[in-house]
XYZ file of C-alpha atoms in Angstrom:
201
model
C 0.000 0.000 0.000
C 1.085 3.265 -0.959
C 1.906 5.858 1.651
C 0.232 8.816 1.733
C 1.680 12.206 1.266
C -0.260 13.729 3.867
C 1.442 13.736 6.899
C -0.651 11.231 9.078
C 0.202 13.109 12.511
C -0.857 16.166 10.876
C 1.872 18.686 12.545
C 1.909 21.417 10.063
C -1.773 22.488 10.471
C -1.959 26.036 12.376
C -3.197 25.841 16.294
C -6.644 27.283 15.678
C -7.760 24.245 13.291
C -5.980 21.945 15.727
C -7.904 24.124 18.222
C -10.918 23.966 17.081
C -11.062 19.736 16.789
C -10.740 19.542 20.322
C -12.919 19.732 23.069
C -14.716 23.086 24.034
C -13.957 23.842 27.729
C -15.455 26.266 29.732
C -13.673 29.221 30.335
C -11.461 30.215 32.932
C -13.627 33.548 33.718
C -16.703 31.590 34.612
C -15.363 29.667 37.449
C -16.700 27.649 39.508
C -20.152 27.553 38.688
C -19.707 27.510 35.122
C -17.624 24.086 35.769
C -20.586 22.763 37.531
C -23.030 23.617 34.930
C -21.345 22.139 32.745
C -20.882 19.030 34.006
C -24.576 18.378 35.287
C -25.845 19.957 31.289
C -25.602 16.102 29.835
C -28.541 15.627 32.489
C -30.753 17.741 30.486
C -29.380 16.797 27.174
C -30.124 13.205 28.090
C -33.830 14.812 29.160
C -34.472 15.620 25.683
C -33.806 12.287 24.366
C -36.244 10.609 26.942
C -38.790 13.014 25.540
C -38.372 11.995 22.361
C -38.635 8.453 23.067
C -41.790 8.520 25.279
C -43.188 10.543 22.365
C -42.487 7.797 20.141
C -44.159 5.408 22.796
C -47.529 7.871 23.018
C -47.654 7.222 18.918
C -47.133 3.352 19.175
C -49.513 3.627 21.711
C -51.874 5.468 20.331
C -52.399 3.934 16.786
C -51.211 0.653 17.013
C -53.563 -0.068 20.241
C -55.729 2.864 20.266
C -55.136 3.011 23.744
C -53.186 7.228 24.004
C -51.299 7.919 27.374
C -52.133 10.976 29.854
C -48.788 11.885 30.618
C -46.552 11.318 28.087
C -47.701 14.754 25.843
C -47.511 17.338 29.445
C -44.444 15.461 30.219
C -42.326 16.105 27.096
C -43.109 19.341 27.328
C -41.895 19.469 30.955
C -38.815 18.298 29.740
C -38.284 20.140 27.084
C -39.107 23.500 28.924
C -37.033 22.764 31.551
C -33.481 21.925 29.281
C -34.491 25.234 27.270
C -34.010 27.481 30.881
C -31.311 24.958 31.826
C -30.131 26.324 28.522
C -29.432 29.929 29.630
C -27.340 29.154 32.252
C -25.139 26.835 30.108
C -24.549 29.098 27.391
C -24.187 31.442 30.556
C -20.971 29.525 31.695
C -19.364 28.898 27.724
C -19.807 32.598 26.998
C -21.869 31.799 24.553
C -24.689 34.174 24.705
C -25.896 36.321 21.877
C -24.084 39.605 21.859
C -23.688 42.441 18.987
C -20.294 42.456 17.987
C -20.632 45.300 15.405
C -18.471 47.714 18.012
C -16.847 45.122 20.321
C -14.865 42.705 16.960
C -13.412 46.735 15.867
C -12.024 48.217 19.630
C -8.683 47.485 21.393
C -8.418 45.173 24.099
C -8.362 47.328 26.982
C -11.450 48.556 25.298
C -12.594 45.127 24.906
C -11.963 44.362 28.602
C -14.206 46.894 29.697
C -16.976 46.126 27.211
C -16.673 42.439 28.816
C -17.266 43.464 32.339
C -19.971 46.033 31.410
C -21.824 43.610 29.520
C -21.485 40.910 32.198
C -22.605 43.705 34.553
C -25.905 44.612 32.390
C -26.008 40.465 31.905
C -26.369 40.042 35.953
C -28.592 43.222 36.464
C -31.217 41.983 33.656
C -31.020 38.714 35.158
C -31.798 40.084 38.601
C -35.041 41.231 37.631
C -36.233 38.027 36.064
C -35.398 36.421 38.883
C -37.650 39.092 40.527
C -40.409 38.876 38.814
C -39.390 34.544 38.856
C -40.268 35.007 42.350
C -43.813 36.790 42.121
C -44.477 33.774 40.232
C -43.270 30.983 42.300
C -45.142 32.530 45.364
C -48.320 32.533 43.585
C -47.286 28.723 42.015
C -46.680 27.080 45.068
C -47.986 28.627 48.131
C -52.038 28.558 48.683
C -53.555 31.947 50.127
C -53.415 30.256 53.413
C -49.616 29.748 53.229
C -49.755 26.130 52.786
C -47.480 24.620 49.869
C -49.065 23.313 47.070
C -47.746 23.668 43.567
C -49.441 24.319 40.773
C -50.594 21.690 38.810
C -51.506 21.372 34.922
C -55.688 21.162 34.950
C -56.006 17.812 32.808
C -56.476 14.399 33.359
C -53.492 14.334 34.321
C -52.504 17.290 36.606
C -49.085 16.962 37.408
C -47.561 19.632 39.288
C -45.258 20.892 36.194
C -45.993 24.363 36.206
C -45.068 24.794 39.936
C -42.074 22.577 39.374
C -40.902 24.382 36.156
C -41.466 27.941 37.484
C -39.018 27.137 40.297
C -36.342 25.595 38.510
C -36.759 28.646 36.222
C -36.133 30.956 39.332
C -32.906 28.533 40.622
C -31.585 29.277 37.267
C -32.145 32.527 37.240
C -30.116 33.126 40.616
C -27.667 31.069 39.154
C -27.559 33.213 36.414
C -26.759 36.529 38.436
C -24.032 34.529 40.151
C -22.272 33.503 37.272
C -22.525 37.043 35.525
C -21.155 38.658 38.944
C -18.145 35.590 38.791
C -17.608 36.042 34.677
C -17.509 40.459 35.930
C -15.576 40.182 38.217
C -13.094 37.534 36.360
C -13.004 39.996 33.324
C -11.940 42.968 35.787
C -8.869 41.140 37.048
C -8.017 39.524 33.848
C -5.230 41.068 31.657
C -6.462 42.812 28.603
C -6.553 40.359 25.599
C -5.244 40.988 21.654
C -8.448 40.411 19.580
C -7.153 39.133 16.602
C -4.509 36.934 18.170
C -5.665 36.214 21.569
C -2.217 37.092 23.098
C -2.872 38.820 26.089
């Protein structure tokens, strides 16, 4: 057999390909809690793929024994729901939220430092007033007028207690959130500025 001309170990390609076929990590500026998020995240990932195979239980179900399921329909949408909020917080920790680069790709990097902690800074604040209004919610969700805990449940056949569940998760998250914007702020603020072409500090 012939040997290729292509080197096989493949040592002449430049760092960002070789970069870019490894592994994403988490940065360094989100800490802590962004190292937790990510590792728990293939718990919701793995949430999504148990919807989709109870949903493909409800339609065996359904039409090959005309005999349709309660809970499978209220519970894939539970799941779902709840990886979508898990969602913010994970692209939360990668520093992966949307953001308009139109100024911050053109600036230096001290300038680019500064947009980093204001934006993590606006991040935190916005996030601290969801979890605000989270709250108003989850009082209403899963306390009765008498004080008593009972969360709210979906009104079918059914009635699970989703909504109440989901609505707290979604204000968890939400604290999470404002603690990993104040960690990824604070981070930025002590970290050197960065080149943004090169990444050279």
């Amino acid at each position: 057999m012939a040997v290729s001309p292509v080197d096989p170990t493949h040592k002449d390609l430049p760092a960002s390909i070789i970069a870019d076929a490894l592994p994403e990590q988490v940065p360094e500026v989100s800490g802590l809690i962004g190292r937790l998020a990510d590792k728990v995240s293939p718990v919701f990932a793995f949430g999504f793929i148990f919807a989709m195979g109870i949903l493909i239980f409800e339609i065996f179900m359904r039409h090959v024994f005309n005999s349709p399921t309660l809970w499978v329909h209220e519970t894939t949408t539970f799941l779902s729901a709840i990886g979508f909020v898990f969602g913010g917080l994970y692209c939360a920790a990668r520093d992966k939220h949307i953001r308009v680069v139109i100024f911050y790709d053109i600036v230096g990097p001290k300038m680019r430092k500064a947009l980093d902690v204001g934006i993590s800074i606006v991040c935190m604040t916005a996030s601290g007033f969801f979890a605000w209004a989270a709250w108003l919610m989850v009082k209403r969700a899963t306390f009765t007028p008498t004080g008593d805990i009972h969360f709210e449940t979906t009104g079918s056949a059914f009635n699970a207690p989703y909504p109440g569940i989901l609505k707290l998760f979604l204000l968890v998250i939400l604290i999470l959130l404002v603690v990993q914007f104040l960690v990824q702020a604070i981070n930025y603020a002590r970290k050197a500025p960065v080149m943004p072409a090169t990444g050279k500090e």
